[in-house]
Amino acid sequence: MKTMQQLQHFLTMAELTPEALTELLALAKDIKHQPSVYQNALSHKKVALLFEKASTRTRLSFEVGVAELGGHPIVLSGADMQIGRGEPLSDTIQVMSRYVDALMIRTFGHEIVDTLAAHGTIPIINGLTDLHHPCQVLADLLTIEETFGTRSGKILTYIGDGNNMAHSLMIGGALSGMEVRICAPEAYAPDPQIVHEAQVIAKETGGNIIVMTDPEEAASGADVVYTDVFASMGQEEEATMRLQAFEGYQVNANIMNQANDEAIFLHCLPAHRGEEVTADVIDGKQSVIFDQAENRLHAQKALLVTLLG
């Protein structure tokens, strides 16, 4: 793990130390409240934004963020590039390194971002892979800190698929000194290696990482209740099977009643009302999903300033 000054890439939350995460979120809050101070932070910098998966929030927040920092965003589609025709990633990133100052990519296998980081000479930002979603978790932690004034000691319960969101939340929560409870059916539990990685970090920060299967037990006393879609992009063919597997894992009023009275509800969006969450919860007074979505912009601006500013 690295300090902010040593940060070269942002592939997973484990790129950060607890101290670097605190600095990064402090910078995000400063950028949020004083955007004009940073309007030239990326002056003359060119940032490629490569999408092999469709996107709403990631594309908008990064494109707007680069522009608001005075940089030039270049939006690319994998289907329109030579990588779509089989050009080696190592060749692609060595060429891109001659043209742009950084690359953000939203893609499938995590080995793709590892390869790009290994062969390029520019910062690589993981906008999403099948294994990790660290940029989303920066926004999540910023939202939690804004709500409660601290992250340390808070209990975050994630109910749903042990996917990339669960993985990044465990590491981010561990870095924050939080208790993170991942509640999923046994067949959809998070990656054991990442669970172990997060538990090792948590031992150093006073946090805790727990994998559970009972949603009511997991939500008991929670400060944050979080969920994600049961079938993510690329899993559409599994949708019916997954809906059956996740029966009983919906976040509803009963689940929220198990949490603390001041608990907040988070969702990385897009959401399927009536599936992983009921409308009364996601549209209710405990939901802060739109503050959370806005914070993608501020957290990622802080990340860009750290890597390039």
XYZ file of C-alpha atoms in Angstrom:
309
model
C 0.000 0.000 0.000
C 1.138 3.499 -0.838
C 0.903 7.052 0.412
C -0.916 9.555 -1.775
C 2.406 10.946 -2.961
C 3.494 7.496 -4.146
C 0.197 6.521 -5.788
C 0.872 5.517 -9.395
C -2.301 3.645 -10.316
C -5.729 3.054 -8.793
C -6.628 -0.556 -9.546
C -8.108 -1.579 -6.184
C -8.772 0.074 -2.828
C -5.666 -1.742 -1.559
C -3.534 0.784 -3.467
C -4.204 3.072 -0.483
C -3.107 3.193 3.140
C -5.598 4.327 5.790
C -3.759 7.647 5.917
C -3.783 8.082 2.147
C -7.510 7.316 2.038
C -8.164 9.964 4.699
C -6.114 12.513 2.729
C -7.889 11.640 -0.497
C -11.354 12.057 1.020
C -10.297 15.342 2.658
C -9.185 16.556 -0.761
C -12.510 15.419 -2.261
C -14.423 17.466 0.325
C -12.245 20.513 -0.365
C -12.786 20.174 -4.123
C -16.526 19.751 -3.541
C -16.784 22.960 -1.516
C -14.178 25.025 -3.378
C -14.289 23.797 -7.000
C -12.933 27.047 -8.445
C -9.636 26.582 -6.591
C -8.963 23.443 -8.644
C -10.271 24.565 -12.034
C -6.791 24.483 -13.602
C -5.407 21.489 -11.689
C -5.306 19.357 -14.870
C -4.496 22.151 -17.290
C -3.147 20.703 -20.575
C -3.642 17.139 -19.284
C -5.355 14.616 -21.550
C -7.259 11.743 -19.924
C -8.512 8.811 -22.005
C -11.769 7.266 -20.783
C -12.147 3.793 -22.281
C -15.472 1.966 -21.987
C -15.757 -1.724 -22.779
C -18.872 -1.773 -20.547
C -21.722 0.696 -20.935
C -21.915 3.422 -18.307
C -23.930 6.367 -17.032
C -22.390 7.566 -13.753
C -18.805 6.537 -14.490
C -18.777 8.219 -17.875
C -20.500 11.417 -16.766
C -18.556 11.830 -13.531
C -15.158 11.277 -15.135
C -15.832 13.302 -18.277
C -17.269 16.219 -16.302
C -14.583 15.878 -13.640
C -11.672 16.079 -16.084
C -13.264 19.076 -17.809
C -13.951 20.905 -14.523
C -10.297 20.443 -13.562
C -9.208 22.088 -16.806
C -8.166 18.867 -18.544
C -9.273 17.304 -21.809
C -11.318 14.071 -21.598
C -11.145 11.701 -24.579
C -13.990 9.167 -24.517
C -13.249 5.875 -26.274
C -15.186 2.673 -26.949
C -13.381 -0.642 -26.939
C -15.448 -1.737 -29.934
C -14.056 1.155 -31.980
C -10.395 0.466 -31.173
C -7.889 -2.080 -32.383
C -8.173 -3.983 -29.084
C -11.616 -4.945 -30.379
C -9.816 -6.689 -33.242
C -7.251 -8.454 -31.107
C -4.373 -5.990 -30.722
C -2.359 -6.952 -27.614
C -3.152 -4.761 -24.625
C 0.566 -4.280 -24.067
C 0.874 -2.671 -27.515
C -2.236 -0.533 -27.063
C -1.171 0.949 -23.733
C 2.386 1.650 -24.885
C 0.972 3.678 -27.760
C -1.595 5.426 -25.553
C 1.183 6.326 -23.111
C 2.719 8.473 -25.881
C -0.560 10.359 -26.461
C -2.359 10.858 -23.132
C -1.500 11.506 -19.486
C -3.776 8.883 -17.887
C -6.274 6.162 -18.731
C -9.506 5.305 -16.951
C -11.004 2.022 -18.112
C -14.328 0.309 -17.385
C -13.988 -3.304 -18.453
C -14.485 -6.980 -17.623
C -11.586 -9.121 -16.354
C -9.380 -7.548 -13.683
C -6.291 -8.927 -15.425
C -6.893 -6.271 -18.094
C -6.104 -3.372 -15.746
C -3.144 -5.288 -14.307
C -1.731 -5.719 -17.819
C -2.249 -2.059 -18.665
C -0.492 -0.963 -15.473
C 2.395 -3.355 -16.093
C 3.105 -2.190 -19.652
C 2.105 1.481 -19.701
C 3.923 4.521 -18.377
C 0.814 6.490 -17.370
C -1.571 6.163 -14.401
C -4.297 3.543 -14.880
C -7.613 4.042 -13.078
C -9.984 1.120 -12.649
C -13.445 2.484 -13.437
C -14.844 -1.032 -12.899
C -13.790 -4.626 -13.428
C -15.574 -7.853 -12.602
C -13.462 -8.125 -9.427
C -13.252 -4.558 -8.070
C -15.101 -1.217 -8.201
C -12.825 1.111 -6.201
C -13.986 4.465 -7.601
C -17.525 3.758 -6.438
C -16.284 2.968 -2.941
C -14.391 6.261 -2.721
C -17.766 7.973 -3.238
C -19.445 5.626 -0.745
C -16.902 6.364 1.980
C -17.114 10.089 1.283
C -20.897 9.881 1.706
C -20.569 7.956 4.980
C -18.038 10.455 6.344
C -20.234 13.409 5.368
C -23.261 11.796 7.028
C -21.720 10.679 10.305
C -18.604 12.848 10.567
C -16.446 9.715 10.695
C -15.982 6.306 9.115
C -14.146 4.609 11.970
C -16.281 2.297 14.083
C -19.297 2.417 11.779
C -21.057 -0.778 10.736
C -21.749 -1.262 7.038
C -23.985 -4.149 6.006
C -23.944 -5.171 2.362
C -26.729 -7.559 1.358
C -26.576 -9.245 -2.037
C -24.097 -10.716 -4.482
C -20.507 -11.087 -3.232
C -19.344 -9.236 -6.326
C -16.957 -6.401 -7.196
C -18.906 -4.008 -4.959
C -18.632 -6.365 -1.989
C -14.901 -6.783 -2.612
C -14.121 -3.071 -2.771
C -16.395 -2.280 0.186
C -14.561 -4.826 2.331
C -11.155 -3.317 1.574
C -12.379 0.275 1.817
C -14.205 -0.453 5.054
C -11.165 -2.202 6.494
C -8.964 0.793 5.644
C -11.536 2.969 7.417
C -11.635 0.967 10.650
C -15.240 -0.045 9.979
C -17.075 -3.305 10.519
C -18.197 -4.591 7.137
C -20.720 -7.408 7.023
C -21.168 -9.099 3.654
C -24.429 -11.037 3.591
C -24.890 -13.350 0.609
C -26.102 -16.860 -0.169
C -23.235 -19.329 0.223
C -23.073 -19.911 -3.532
C -22.558 -16.177 -4.107
C -20.127 -15.415 -1.293
C -17.255 -12.995 -1.952
C -13.826 -14.182 -3.096
C -12.116 -15.815 -0.059
C -8.732 -14.341 -0.988
C -10.148 -10.808 -0.977
C -11.974 -11.503 2.295
C -8.636 -12.527 3.805
C -6.884 -9.466 2.360
C -9.511 -7.195 3.916
C -9.348 -9.027 7.263
C -5.573 -8.524 7.408
C -6.023 -4.783 6.868
C -8.860 -4.647 9.413
C -6.631 -6.133 12.111
C -4.352 -3.106 11.740
C -7.135 -0.500 11.800
C -9.495 -1.865 14.441
C -12.062 -2.792 11.820
C -13.763 -6.119 11.206
C -14.823 -8.119 8.148
C -17.588 -10.708 8.483
C -19.253 -12.914 5.860
C -22.823 -13.913 6.761
C -25.920 -15.504 5.227
C -28.783 -14.150 7.396
C -29.947 -10.673 6.210
C -31.785 -9.748 9.411
C -28.817 -10.677 11.569
C -26.479 -8.808 9.232
C -28.597 -5.644 9.348
C -28.916 -5.623 13.143
C -27.441 -2.381 14.505
C -26.012 -1.322 11.151
C -25.241 2.320 10.379
C -25.217 1.752 6.617
C -27.291 -0.742 4.634
C -26.060 -1.284 1.083
C -27.181 -3.424 -1.828
C -26.569 -3.908 -5.547
C -28.449 -5.567 -8.380
C -28.662 -9.345 -8.167
C -27.644 -9.760 -11.836
C -24.939 -7.366 -12.975
C -24.074 -6.351 -16.528
C -23.020 -9.450 -18.462
C -25.069 -11.758 -16.200
C -28.431 -11.217 -17.891
C -28.728 -14.896 -18.846
C -28.465 -15.796 -15.153
C -31.148 -13.320 -14.079
C -33.965 -15.811 -13.417
C -31.678 -18.200 -11.552
C -30.215 -15.350 -9.510
C -33.623 -13.969 -8.545
C -34.460 -17.377 -7.117
C -31.097 -17.686 -5.348
C -31.453 -14.240 -3.741
C -35.015 -14.704 -2.557
C -35.084 -13.370 0.998
C -32.149 -11.006 0.384
C -34.206 -8.003 -0.646
C -33.589 -4.804 1.337
C -37.050 -3.785 2.533
C -38.635 -2.000 5.499
C -38.138 -5.046 7.720
C -34.407 -5.091 7.003
C -34.075 -1.334 7.576
C -35.929 -1.724 10.876
C -33.127 -4.001 12.087
C -30.580 -1.238 11.489
C -29.950 1.809 13.670
C -32.636 4.498 13.621
C -30.203 6.918 11.941
C -28.985 4.362 9.413
C -28.623 5.352 5.767
C -29.317 3.318 2.646
C -26.795 3.169 -0.203
C -26.954 1.671 -3.695
C -24.339 2.039 -6.439
C -27.079 2.211 -9.125
C -28.700 1.393 -11.456
C -31.354 -0.122 -9.185
C -34.179 -2.558 -9.879
C -37.011 -1.544 -7.575
C -38.957 -4.567 -6.426
C -35.949 -6.890 -6.809
C -32.925 -6.146 -4.599
C -34.642 -3.203 -2.892
C -38.194 -2.002 -2.397
C -39.299 1.391 -3.649
C -40.216 2.602 -0.162
C -36.611 2.083 0.971
C -34.690 3.446 -2.004
C -37.048 6.429 -2.317
C -37.458 6.843 1.452
C -35.996 9.285 3.952
C -33.038 7.047 4.860
C -31.854 6.786 1.270
C -28.953 9.032 0.236
C -28.345 7.426 -3.151
C -28.259 10.696 -5.081
C -25.767 12.315 -2.695
C -23.777 9.113 -3.115
C -23.981 9.342 -6.922
C -22.925 13.011 -6.881
C -19.927 12.131 -4.771
C -18.548 10.022 -7.617
C -17.664 13.349 -9.249
C -15.895 14.865 -6.241
C -14.046 11.720 -5.160
C -12.791 11.040 -8.688
C -11.679 14.652 -9.123
C -9.594 14.208 -5.968
C -8.161 10.991 -7.414
C -7.273 12.711 -10.699
C -5.632 15.617 -8.899
C -3.629 13.155 -6.781
C -2.426 11.158 -9.784
C -1.902 14.039 -12.231
C -2.173 17.403 -10.517
